[in-house]
XYZ file of C-alpha atoms in Angstrom:
120
model
C -0.130 -0.089 -0.058
C 1.103 3.495 -1.012
C 1.986 6.090 1.556
C 1.300 9.826 1.589
C 4.188 11.887 2.497
C 4.164 14.462 4.449
C 7.732 15.408 5.107
C 10.774 14.814 2.535
C 13.463 17.059 2.411
C 16.730 15.821 1.326
C 19.982 17.535 1.056
C 23.035 16.224 -1.002
C 20.768 12.514 -1.035
C 19.137 10.619 -3.395
C 16.496 8.301 -2.828
C 16.009 4.947 -5.510
C 12.291 5.466 -4.830
C 10.004 7.979 -3.629
C 10.605 7.381 0.134
C 12.581 4.427 0.438
C 15.261 1.910 -0.996
C 18.761 2.826 -2.029
C 20.201 6.109 -0.753
C 23.118 7.921 -2.447
C 25.157 10.527 -2.196
C 24.560 13.174 -4.525
C 28.015 14.641 -4.866
C 29.983 11.217 -5.668
C 26.961 8.971 -6.493
C 27.885 6.280 -3.921
C 25.497 4.114 -2.017
C 25.097 5.459 1.178
C 22.639 3.143 2.451
C 19.177 1.406 2.144
C 15.924 2.592 3.805
C 13.357 -0.082 4.301
C 10.187 1.618 3.111
C 7.655 -0.492 4.344
C 8.982 -0.936 7.995
C 9.931 2.922 9.516
C 7.586 5.558 10.081
C 9.656 8.487 10.578
C 13.216 9.069 9.316
C 15.753 11.964 10.736
C 19.363 11.164 8.878
C 22.733 13.272 8.973
C 25.465 11.894 7.623
C 29.245 12.704 6.601
C 29.953 11.103 3.119
C 33.728 9.628 2.379
C 33.695 12.500 -0.561
C 33.072 15.132 1.888
C 29.779 15.763 1.112
C 27.336 16.493 4.270
C 23.945 14.859 3.546
C 20.403 14.566 5.213
C 17.161 13.391 5.030
C 13.915 13.992 6.811
C 11.057 11.838 6.137
C 7.583 10.843 7.385
C 4.057 10.361 6.232
C 0.367 11.681 6.782
C -0.046 9.009 8.990
C 3.038 8.916 10.857
C 2.239 8.367 14.738
C 4.585 10.516 17.001
C 7.411 7.705 17.992
C 7.872 6.819 21.777
C 11.686 7.109 22.706
C 12.928 4.007 23.400
C 16.148 3.048 25.343
C 16.493 -0.291 23.610
C 19.148 -0.644 21.389
C 18.602 -1.110 17.605
C 19.797 -4.585 16.444
C 21.972 -5.863 13.809
C 20.869 -8.584 11.332
C 23.043 -8.999 8.564
C 24.007 -5.393 7.819
C 20.418 -3.953 8.558
C 19.565 -2.165 11.618
C 16.522 -3.591 13.018
C 13.569 -3.254 15.928
C 14.789 -5.231 18.631
C 11.020 -6.013 19.324
C 10.112 -7.826 16.151
C 13.348 -7.607 14.253
C 11.690 -5.125 11.341
C 14.793 -4.238 8.999
C 14.460 -0.519 9.393
C 17.999 0.931 7.422
C 21.184 0.091 6.526
C 24.290 2.567 6.570
C 27.247 1.469 4.126
C 29.963 2.022 7.014
C 32.496 1.928 4.245
C 30.905 4.933 2.067
C 30.452 7.200 5.114
C 32.729 9.242 7.695
C 29.916 9.338 10.120
C 26.236 9.363 10.527
C 23.510 10.079 13.150
C 19.909 9.021 12.874
C 16.560 8.633 14.702
C 14.104 6.288 13.119
C 10.465 5.139 13.977
C 9.449 1.607 13.580
C 6.060 1.460 12.031
C 5.010 -1.785 13.900
C 5.598 -1.011 17.708
C 6.053 3.145 17.701
C 9.225 3.121 18.966
C 12.090 5.561 18.011
C 15.446 4.474 17.989
C 18.589 7.129 17.948
C 21.901 5.894 16.491
C 25.167 7.464 15.974
C 28.314 5.645 14.408
C 31.395 5.656 16.766
C 33.308 7.687 14.313
């Protein structure tokens, strides 16, 4: 089912599809990650690409809920950050292409909001 975007603000960032899929730095066109468009409800992402470009993405939908702050850590399955409650894949960051990043993402299924920062 298609969702109606409320906000979509991309800076130096391109998405493969309207609100998900592969994410690219627009300066060097390197793949910086993958956004699982079916399982997330809201995203705030800031990153610095290896090429030096600083990018960001803010995306939410007409039916997005206000996320509940959660102290739990996202779990990693294969290379994806996933919801610890139901293991829904939410986002992948390609570490080898990104110097540093910080994001807040809300799981559509449980409504919890998770914050993750790179260790760089």
